[in-house]
Amino acid sequence: MKYILQLGIIVLASCFGISSAKSQDRGFVKIFDGKSLKNWKGDTAHWAVENGSIVGLVTPEKQLKENTFLIWNGGEVKDFELKIQYKISKGGNSGIQYRSELVPGVAFGLKGYQADIDGKNEYTGLNYEERGRGFIAKRGEKMVVDSTGKPILEQSLGNTDSLARSLKSNDWNEYHLIVLGNRMQHYINGVLMSDATDNDTKNRKMAGLLGLQAHVTPEMRVEFKNIRLKKLK
C-alpha cells in the first residue's frame, strides 16, 4: 500500500509538472522552424542553421566591419514576451534586439533596445540601446529613465557577480523578455537580471523589429533555438 501511495504521488507530481509547463507556454508561438531561415533575413556569410539552431559566426576569414543582425520578418512588435535559448562561445558578443529600427545605409543594421549576451558573462542580462543612449539598465539594476533621459537607480536586484552565477558558460541558457508599455524586464534561467522603465518620450521606442546580433569581434559563435513569441497587445 505504501509503495502504491508513493507511486501515486510521483505520477500526480509528474502530471502537475507537465500541466504547469504547458500553462507557462500558453500563447507563445514559435518564430523559428528549426530547419531554415524562413521568415528571417540577414547576411548568410555570418548566419546559418545547424542542428536545429540559428548560428551566428565570425571567423578570421569572415570578419565584420559593423555589427550585423538577423532580422525577423514578422514586422514590428509592441508589447510582448519572448523566450529564446542561447549558447555563446567564450569570446563571443551578441544580443537580442527588440523595438528596433533599420539603420539607413547599413545592410542588416539595427538600432534600439538590446538584451545583451557575452561569452564572459560580464554584460549578459543588461539592457543596452544599440546606436542610441547606451546602457539603459545594467545587470542587477532596476532603473527608471526620467523624461530628460537621465537614468535613476530605483532598486538593486542583487550583486552582478552573484546574478552571474545562474548563467551557464558555453552551455544553453534561456532568456525571457517581458516588454509591456515602457517597462522592460530581462530574465535568464528564471532570474531577473535587469528591469528598466523608460520615461524618455523623445528617445524611447514603443514598438519595433526583433533581431539577433553578431558583434564585431575577432572570432565568435552564438547559437539560438526554441524561439517563442507571445504578443501581449
PDB file of N, CA and C in Angstrom, residues 24-105:
ATOM      1  N   GLN A  24       2.660  27.677 -18.712  1.00  0.00           N
ATOM      2  CA  GLN A  24       3.653  28.742 -18.861  1.00  0.00           C
ATOM      3  C   GLN A  24       3.910  29.080 -20.323  1.00  0.00           C
ATOM      4  N   ASP A  25       3.712  28.111 -21.219  1.00  0.00           N
ATOM      5  CA  ASP A  25       3.966  28.333 -22.645  1.00  0.00           C
ATOM      6  C   ASP A  25       2.698  28.689 -23.420  1.00  0.00           C
ATOM      7  N   ARG A  26       1.579  28.815 -22.731  1.00  0.00           N
ATOM      8  CA  ARG A  26       0.323  29.128 -23.408  1.00  0.00           C
ATOM      9  C   ARG A  26       0.401  30.503 -24.071  1.00  0.00           C
ATOM     10  N   GLY A  27       0.009  30.567 -25.322  1.00  0.00           N
ATOM     11  CA  GLY A  27       0.002  31.834 -26.042  1.00  0.00           C
ATOM     12  C   GLY A  27       1.280  32.124 -26.802  1.00  0.00           C
ATOM     13  N   PHE A  28       2.331  31.328 -26.571  1.00  0.00           N
ATOM     14  CA  PHE A  28       3.595  31.529 -27.285  1.00  0.00           C
ATOM     15  C   PHE A  28       3.555  30.826 -28.644  1.00  0.00           C
ATOM     16  N   VAL A  29       4.143  31.472 -29.639  1.00  0.00           N
ATOM     17  CA  VAL A  29       4.211  30.928 -30.995  1.00  0.00           C
ATOM     18  C   VAL A  29       5.676  30.830 -31.407  1.00  0.00           C
ATOM     19  N   LYS A  30       6.068  29.692 -31.960  1.00  0.00           N
ATOM     20  CA  LYS A  30       7.448  29.539 -32.430  1.00  0.00           C
ATOM     21  C   LYS A  30       7.658  30.384 -33.686  1.00  0.00           C
ATOM     22  N   ILE A  31       8.732  31.185 -33.705  1.00  0.00           N
ATOM     23  CA  ILE A  31       9.009  32.027 -34.870  1.00  0.00           C
ATOM     24  C   ILE A  31      10.286  31.581 -35.599  1.00  0.00           C
ATOM     25  N   PHE A  32      10.820  30.447 -35.199  1.00  0.00           N
ATOM     26  CA  PHE A  32      11.935  29.810 -35.901  1.00  0.00           C
ATOM     27  C   PHE A  32      11.585  28.347 -36.053  1.00  0.00           C
ATOM     28  N   ASP A  33      11.603  27.840 -37.311  1.00  0.00           N
ATOM     29  CA  ASP A  33      11.133  26.480 -37.566  1.00  0.00           C
ATOM     30  C   ASP A  33      12.162  25.399 -37.260  1.00  0.00           C
ATOM     31  N   GLY A  34      13.383  25.786 -36.880  1.00  0.00           N
ATOM     32  CA  GLY A  34      14.399  24.812 -36.531  1.00  0.00           C
ATOM     33  C   GLY A  34      15.096  24.178 -37.721  1.00  0.00           C
ATOM     34  N   LYS A  35      14.696  24.583 -38.941  1.00  0.00           N
ATOM     35  CA  LYS A  35      15.248  23.957 -40.148  1.00  0.00           C
ATOM     36  C   LYS A  35      15.833  24.948 -41.147  1.00  0.00           C
ATOM     37  N   SER A  36      15.332  26.175 -41.135  1.00  0.00           N
ATOM     38  CA  SER A  36      15.734  27.134 -42.165  1.00  0.00           C
ATOM     39  C   SER A  36      15.651  28.557 -41.621  1.00  0.00           C
ATOM     40  N   LEU A  37      16.101  29.516 -42.426  1.00  0.00           N
ATOM     41  CA  LEU A  37      15.997  30.931 -42.064  1.00  0.00           C
ATOM     42  C   LEU A  37      14.748  31.561 -42.682  1.00  0.00           C
ATOM     43  N   LYS A  38      13.746  30.737 -42.942  1.00  0.00           N
ATOM     44  CA  LYS A  38      12.472  31.245 -43.434  1.00  0.00           C
ATOM     45  C   LYS A  38      11.910  32.248 -42.423  1.00  0.00           C
ATOM     46  N   ASN A  39      11.455  33.377 -42.916  1.00  0.00           N
ATOM     47  CA  ASN A  39      10.920  34.484 -42.098  1.00  0.00           C
ATOM     48  C   ASN A  39      12.004  35.259 -41.347  1.00  0.00           C
ATOM     49  N   TRP A  40      13.262  35.040 -41.711  1.00  0.00           N
ATOM     50  CA  TRP A  40      14.374  35.806 -41.159  1.00  0.00           C
ATOM     51  C   TRP A  40      15.233  36.318 -42.318  1.00  0.00           C
ATOM     52  N   LYS A  41      15.854  37.470 -42.145  1.00  0.00           N
ATOM     53  CA  LYS A  41      16.749  37.989 -43.185  1.00  0.00           C
ATOM     54  C   LYS A  41      18.037  38.497 -42.543  1.00  0.00           C
ATOM     55  N   GLY A  42      19.151  38.218 -43.223  1.00  0.00           N
ATOM     56  CA  GLY A  42      20.449  38.637 -42.712  1.00  0.00           C
ATOM     57  C   GLY A  42      21.544  38.235 -43.679  1.00  0.00           C
ATOM     58  N   ASP A  43      22.771  38.515 -43.316  1.00  0.00           N
ATOM     59  CA  ASP A  43      23.936  38.200 -44.132  1.00  0.00           C
ATOM     60  C   ASP A  43      24.279  36.724 -43.952  1.00  0.00           C
ATOM     61  N   THR A  44      24.040  35.926 -44.995  1.00  0.00           N
ATOM     62  CA  THR A  44      24.251  34.479 -44.880  1.00  0.00           C
ATOM     63  C   THR A  44      25.733  34.099 -44.831  1.00  0.00           C
ATOM     64  N   ALA A  45      26.610  35.072 -44.961  1.00  0.00           N
ATOM     65  CA  ALA A  45      28.030  34.802 -44.704  1.00  0.00           C
ATOM     66  C   ALA A  45      28.277  34.617 -43.213  1.00  0.00           C
ATOM     67  N   HIS A  46      27.334  35.113 -42.402  1.00  0.00           N
ATOM     68  CA  HIS A  46      27.502  35.054 -40.944  1.00  0.00           C
ATOM     69  C   HIS A  46      26.363  34.336 -40.224  1.00  0.00           C
ATOM     70  N   TRP A  47      25.283  34.000 -40.947  1.00  0.00           N
ATOM     71  CA  TRP A  47      24.139  33.346 -40.308  1.00  0.00           C
ATOM     72  C   TRP A  47      23.768  32.076 -41.066  1.00  0.00           C
ATOM     73  N   ALA A  48      23.483  31.005 -40.318  1.00  0.00           N
ATOM     74  CA  ALA A  48      23.097  29.732 -40.918  1.00  0.00           C
ATOM     75  C   ALA A  48      22.275  28.944 -39.904  1.00  0.00           C
ATOM     76  N   VAL A  49      21.766  27.804 -40.329  1.00  0.00           N
ATOM     77  CA  VAL A  49      21.055  26.896 -39.430  1.00  0.00           C
ATOM     78  C   VAL A  49      21.832  25.591 -39.363  1.00  0.00           C
ATOM     79  N   GLU A  50      22.133  25.157 -38.143  1.00  0.00           N
ATOM     80  CA  GLU A  50      22.844  23.902 -37.921  1.00  0.00           C
ATOM     81  C   GLU A  50      22.204  23.155 -36.761  1.00  0.00           C
ATOM     82  N   ASN A  51      21.864  21.898 -36.985  1.00  0.00           N
ATOM     83  CA  ASN A  51      21.360  21.023 -35.914  1.00  0.00           C
ATOM     84  C   ASN A  51      20.225  21.663 -35.123  1.00  0.00           C
ATOM     85  N   GLY A  52      19.296  22.297 -35.834  1.00  0.00           N
ATOM     86  CA  GLY A  52      18.113  22.853 -35.188  1.00  0.00           C
ATOM     87  C   GLY A  52      18.308  24.199 -34.535  1.00  0.00           C
ATOM     88  N   SER A  53      19.459  24.830 -34.760  1.00  0.00           N
ATOM     89  CA  SER A  53      19.741  26.131 -34.146  1.00  0.00           C
ATOM     90  C   SER A  53      20.154  27.153 -35.200  1.00  0.00           C
ATOM     91  N   ILE A  54      19.809  28.412 -34.943  1.00  0.00           N
ATOM     92  CA  ILE A  54      20.368  29.511 -35.722  1.00  0.00           C
ATOM     93  C   ILE A  54      21.777  29.756 -35.200  1.00  0.00           C
ATOM     94  N   VAL A  55      22.734  29.829 -36.110  1.00  0.00           N
ATOM     95  CA  VAL A  55      24.133  30.019 -35.719  1.00  0.00           C
ATOM     96  C   VAL A  55      24.658  31.321 -36.316  1.00  0.00           C
ATOM     97  N   GLY A  56      25.235  32.161 -35.459  1.00  0.00           N
ATOM     98  CA  GLY A  56      25.917  33.365 -35.900  1.00  0.00           C
ATOM     99  C   GLY A  56      27.416  33.162 -35.769  1.00  0.00           C
ATOM    100  N   LEU A  57      28.147  33.419 -36.854  1.00  0.00           N
ATOM    101  CA  LEU A  57      29.582  33.131 -36.874  1.00  0.00           C
ATOM    102  C   LEU A  57      30.397  34.332 -37.332  1.00  0.00           C
ATOM    103  N   VAL A  58      31.495  34.570 -36.638  1.00  0.00           N
ATOM    104  CA  VAL A  58      32.532  35.487 -37.102  1.00  0.00           C
ATOM    105  C   VAL A  58      33.833  34.701 -37.030  1.00  0.00           C
ATOM    106  N   THR A  59      34.549  34.633 -38.143  1.00  0.00           N
ATOM    107  CA  THR A  59      35.796  33.875 -38.207  1.00  0.00           C
ATOM    108  C   THR A  59      36.922  34.779 -38.712  1.00  0.00           C
ATOM    109  N   PRO A  60      38.177  34.345 -38.563  1.00  0.00           N
ATOM    110  CA  PRO A  60      39.284  35.152 -39.098  1.00  0.00           C
ATOM    111  C   PRO A  60      39.144  35.408 -40.602  1.00  0.00           C
ATOM    112  N   GLU A  61      38.502  34.456 -41.305  1.00  0.00           N
ATOM    113  CA  GLU A  61      38.321  34.600 -42.748  1.00  0.00           C
ATOM    114  C   GLU A  61      37.105  35.449 -43.093  1.00  0.00           C
ATOM    115  N   LYS A  62      36.123  35.493 -42.209  1.00  0.00           N
ATOM    116  CA  LYS A  62      34.890  36.245 -42.456  1.00  0.00           C
ATOM    117  C   LYS A  62      34.681  37.247 -41.324  1.00  0.00           C
ATOM    118  N   GLN A  63      35.292  38.408 -41.473  1.00  0.00           N
ATOM    119  CA  GLN A  63      35.241  39.449 -40.456  1.00  0.00           C
ATOM    120  C   GLN A  63      34.098  40.434 -40.723  1.00  0.00           C
ATOM    121  N   LEU A  64      33.701  41.131 -39.676  1.00  0.00           N
ATOM    122  CA  LEU A  64      32.668  42.163 -39.770  1.00  0.00           C
ATOM    123  C   LEU A  64      33.291  43.548 -39.650  1.00  0.00           C
ATOM    124  N   LYS A  65      32.784  44.486 -40.431  1.00  0.00           N
ATOM    125  CA  LYS A  65      33.185  45.885 -40.286  1.00  0.00           C
ATOM    126  C   LYS A  65      32.236  46.615 -39.336  1.00  0.00           C
ATOM    127  N   GLU A  66      30.978  46.131 -39.291  1.00  0.00           N
ATOM    128  CA  GLU A  66      29.971  46.694 -38.394  1.00  0.00           C
ATOM    129  C   GLU A  66      29.138  45.555 -37.828  1.00  0.00           C
ATOM    130  N   ASN A  67      28.506  45.791 -36.687  1.00  0.00           N
ATOM    131  CA  ASN A  67      27.618  44.782 -36.129  1.00  0.00           C
ATOM    132  C   ASN A  67      26.531  44.452 -37.147  1.00  0.00           C
ATOM    133  N   THR A  68      26.203  43.171 -37.255  1.00  0.00           N
ATOM    134  CA  THR A  68      25.175  42.756 -38.200  1.00  0.00           C
ATOM    135  C   THR A  68      24.087  41.982 -37.469  1.00  0.00           C
ATOM    136  N   PHE A  69      22.893  41.951 -38.061  1.00  0.00           N
ATOM    137  CA  PHE A  69      21.740  41.372 -37.379  1.00  0.00           C
ATOM    138  C   PHE A  69      20.967  40.433 -38.296  1.00  0.00           C
ATOM    139  N   LEU A  70      20.444  39.383 -37.699  1.00  0.00           N
ATOM    140  CA  LEU A  70      19.471  38.527 -38.366  1.00  0.00           C
ATOM    141  C   LEU A  70      18.111  39.040 -37.917  1.00  0.00           C
ATOM    142  N   ILE A  71      17.316  39.531 -38.860  1.00  0.00           N
ATOM    143  CA  ILE A  71      16.095  40.270 -38.539  1.00  0.00           C
ATOM    144  C   ILE A  71      14.863  39.420 -38.827  1.00  0.00           C
ATOM    145  N   TRP A  72      13.960  39.354 -37.863  1.00  0.00           N
ATOM    146  CA  TRP A  72      12.705  38.616 -38.047  1.00  0.00           C
ATOM    147  C   TRP A  72      11.796  39.403 -38.984  1.00  0.00           C
ATOM    148  N   ASN A  73      11.205  38.692 -39.954  1.00  0.00           N
ATOM    149  CA  ASN A  73      10.365  39.329 -40.970  1.00  0.00           C
ATOM    150  C   ASN A  73       8.911  39.516 -40.546  1.00  0.00           C
ATOM    151  N   GLY A  74       8.604  39.245 -39.292  1.00  0.00           N
ATOM    152  CA  GLY A  74       7.216  39.307 -38.841  1.00  0.00           C
ATOM    153  C   GLY A  74       6.690  40.705 -38.580  1.00  0.00           C
ATOM    154  N   GLY A  75       7.480  41.719 -38.862  1.00  0.00           N
ATOM    155  CA  GLY A  75       7.027  43.093 -38.674  1.00  0.00           C
ATOM    156  C   GLY A  75       7.297  43.609 -37.275  1.00  0.00           C
ATOM    157  N   GLU A  76       6.807  44.809 -37.017  1.00  0.00           N
ATOM    158  CA  GLU A  76       7.048  45.442 -35.721  1.00  0.00           C
ATOM    159  C   GLU A  76       6.238  44.771 -34.613  1.00  0.00           C
ATOM    160  N   VAL A  77       6.849  44.695 -33.449  1.00  0.00           N
ATOM    161  CA  VAL A  77       6.207  44.118 -32.269  1.00  0.00           C
ATOM    162  C   VAL A  77       6.162  45.189 -31.194  1.00  0.00           C
ATOM    163  N   LYS A  78       5.014  45.297 -30.526  1.00  0.00           N
ATOM    164  CA  LYS A  78       4.835  46.322 -29.496  1.00  0.00           C
ATOM    165  C   LYS A  78       5.052  45.714 -28.112  1.00  0.00           C
ATOM    166  N   ASP A  79       4.010  45.219 -27.494  1.00  0.00           N
ATOM    167  CA  ASP A  79       4.103  44.598 -26.171  1.00  0.00           C
ATOM    168  C   ASP A  79       4.175  43.084 -26.360  1.00  0.00           C
ATOM    169  N   PHE A  80       5.098  42.437 -25.658  1.00  0.00           N
ATOM    170  CA  PHE A  80       5.322  41.016 -25.938  1.00  0.00           C
ATOM    171  C   PHE A  80       6.108  40.337 -24.821  1.00  0.00           C
ATOM    172  N   GLU A  81       6.114  39.012 -24.902  1.00  0.00           N
ATOM    173  CA  GLU A  81       7.069  38.181 -24.169  1.00  0.00           C
ATOM    174  C   GLU A  81       7.836  37.372 -25.205  1.00  0.00           C
ATOM    175  N   LEU A  82       9.117  37.189 -24.972  1.00  0.00           N
ATOM    176  CA  LEU A  82       9.953  36.395 -25.870  1.00  0.00           C
ATOM    177  C   LEU A  82      10.774  35.427 -25.036  1.00  0.00           C
ATOM    178  N   LYS A  83      10.737  34.161 -25.422  1.00  0.00           N
ATOM    179  CA  LYS A  83      11.581  33.151 -24.789  1.00  0.00           C
ATOM    180  C   LYS A  83      12.506  32.579 -25.851  1.00  0.00           C
ATOM    181  N   ILE A  84      13.783  32.492 -25.528  1.00  0.00           N
ATOM    182  CA  ILE A  84      14.765  32.038 -26.502  1.00  0.00           C
ATOM    183  C   ILE A  84      15.942  31.393 -25.782  1.00  0.00           C
ATOM    184  N   GLN A  85      16.367  30.242 -26.256  1.00  0.00           N
ATOM    185  CA  GLN A  85      17.537  29.579 -25.692  1.00  0.00           C
ATOM    186  C   GLN A  85      18.769  29.983 -26.496  1.00  0.00           C
ATOM    187  N   TYR A  86      19.867  30.209 -25.800  1.00  0.00           N
ATOM    188  CA  TYR A  86      21.090  30.631 -26.481  1.00  0.00           C
ATOM    189  C   TYR A  86      22.312  29.950 -25.874  1.00  0.00           C
ATOM    190  N   LYS A  87      23.361  29.862 -26.678  1.00  0.00           N
ATOM    191  CA  LYS A  87      24.673  29.383 -26.232  1.00  0.00           C
ATOM    192  C   LYS A  87      25.717  30.197 -26.979  1.00  0.00           C
ATOM    193  N   ILE A  88      26.755  30.659 -26.282  1.00  0.00           N
ATOM    194  CA  ILE A  88      27.742  31.544 -26.903  1.00  0.00           C
ATOM    195  C   ILE A  88      29.159  31.133 -26.521  1.00  0.00           C
ATOM    196  N   SER A  89      30.084  31.298 -27.452  1.00  0.00           N
ATOM    197  CA  SER A  89      31.486  30.971 -27.190  1.00  0.00           C
ATOM    198  C   SER A  89      32.093  31.978 -26.216  1.00  0.00           C
ATOM    199  N   LYS A  90      33.210  31.605 -25.618  1.00  0.00           N
ATOM    200  CA  LYS A  90      33.808  32.428 -24.560  1.00  0.00           C
ATOM    201  C   LYS A  90      34.130  33.847 -25.025  1.00  0.00           C
ATOM    202  N   GLY A  91      34.592  33.992 -26.263  1.00  0.00           N
ATOM    203  CA  GLY A  91      34.947  35.318 -26.765  1.00  0.00           C
ATOM    204  C   GLY A  91      33.821  36.002 -27.510  1.00  0.00           C
ATOM    205  N   GLY A  92      32.633  35.438 -27.418  1.00  0.00           N
ATOM    206  CA  GLY A  92      31.505  35.938 -28.194  1.00  0.00           C
ATOM    207  C   GLY A  92      30.845  37.175 -27.618  1.00  0.00           C
ATOM    208  N   ASN A  93      30.201  37.923 -28.497  1.00  0.00           N
ATOM    209  CA  ASN A  93      29.450  39.123 -28.118  1.00  0.00           C
ATOM    210  C   ASN A  93      28.212  39.167 -28.998  1.00  0.00           C
ATOM    211  N   SER A  94      27.038  39.182 -28.382  1.00  0.00           N
ATOM    212  CA  SER A  94      25.798  39.107 -29.143  1.00  0.00           C
ATOM    213  C   SER A  94      24.681  39.765 -28.343  1.00  0.00           C
ATOM    214  N   GLY A  95      23.463  39.565 -28.795  1.00  0.00           N
ATOM    215  CA  GLY A  95      22.324  40.119 -28.079  1.00  0.00           C
ATOM    216  C   GLY A  95      21.037  39.888 -28.841  1.00  0.00           C
ATOM    217  N   ILE A  96      19.943  40.161 -28.164  1.00  0.00           N
ATOM    218  CA  ILE A  96      18.610  40.067 -28.755  1.00  0.00           C
ATOM    219  C   ILE A  96      18.082  41.481 -28.902  1.00  0.00           C
ATOM    220  N   GLN A  97      17.849  41.873 -30.126  1.00  0.00           N
ATOM    221  CA  GLN A  97      17.405  43.231 -30.422  1.00  0.00           C
ATOM    222  C   GLN A  97      15.880  43.279 -30.452  1.00  0.00           C
ATOM    223  N   TYR A  98      15.275  44.326 -29.857  1.00  0.00           N
ATOM    224  CA  TYR A  98      13.815  44.456 -29.900  1.00  0.00           C
ATOM    225  C   TYR A  98      13.417  45.928 -29.919  1.00  0.00           C
ATOM    226  N   ARG A  99      12.162  46.160 -30.337  1.00  0.00           N
ATOM    227  CA  ARG A  99      11.679  47.534 -30.524  1.00  0.00           C
ATOM    228  C   ARG A  99      12.734  48.362 -31.265  1.00  0.00           C
ATOM    229  N   SER A 100      13.245  47.779 -32.321  1.00  0.00           N
ATOM    230  CA  SER A 100      14.358  48.380 -33.054  1.00  0.00           C
ATOM    231  C   SER A 100      13.928  48.838 -34.441  1.00  0.00           C
ATOM    232  N   GLU A 101      14.801  49.630 -35.081  1.00  0.00           N
ATOM    233  CA  GLU A 101      14.539  50.108 -36.433  1.00  0.00           C
ATOM    234  C   GLU A 101      15.779  49.926 -37.291  1.00  0.00           C
ATOM    235  N   LEU A 102      15.569  49.871 -38.603  1.00  0.00           N
ATOM    236  CA  LEU A 102      16.671  49.710 -39.538  1.00  0.00           C
ATOM    237  C   LEU A 102      17.563  50.944 -39.537  1.00  0.00           C
ATOM    238  N   VAL A 103      18.844  50.722 -39.777  1.00  0.00           N
ATOM    239  CA  VAL A 103      19.811  51.818 -39.866  1.00  0.00           C
ATOM    240  C   VAL A 103      20.011  52.153 -41.344  1.00  0.00           C
ATOM    241  N   PRO A 104      19.653  53.351 -41.773  1.00  0.00           N
ATOM    242  CA  PRO A 104      19.808  53.720 -43.184  1.00  0.00           C
ATOM    243  C   PRO A 104      21.258  53.585 -43.651  1.00  0.00           C
ATOM    244  N   GLY A 105      21.431  52.946 -44.802  1.00  0.00           N
ATOM    245  CA  GLY A 105      22.762  52.823 -45.381  1.00  0.00           C
ATOM    246  C   GLY A 105      23.614  51.708 -44.821  1.00  0.00           C
TER     247      GLY A 105
END
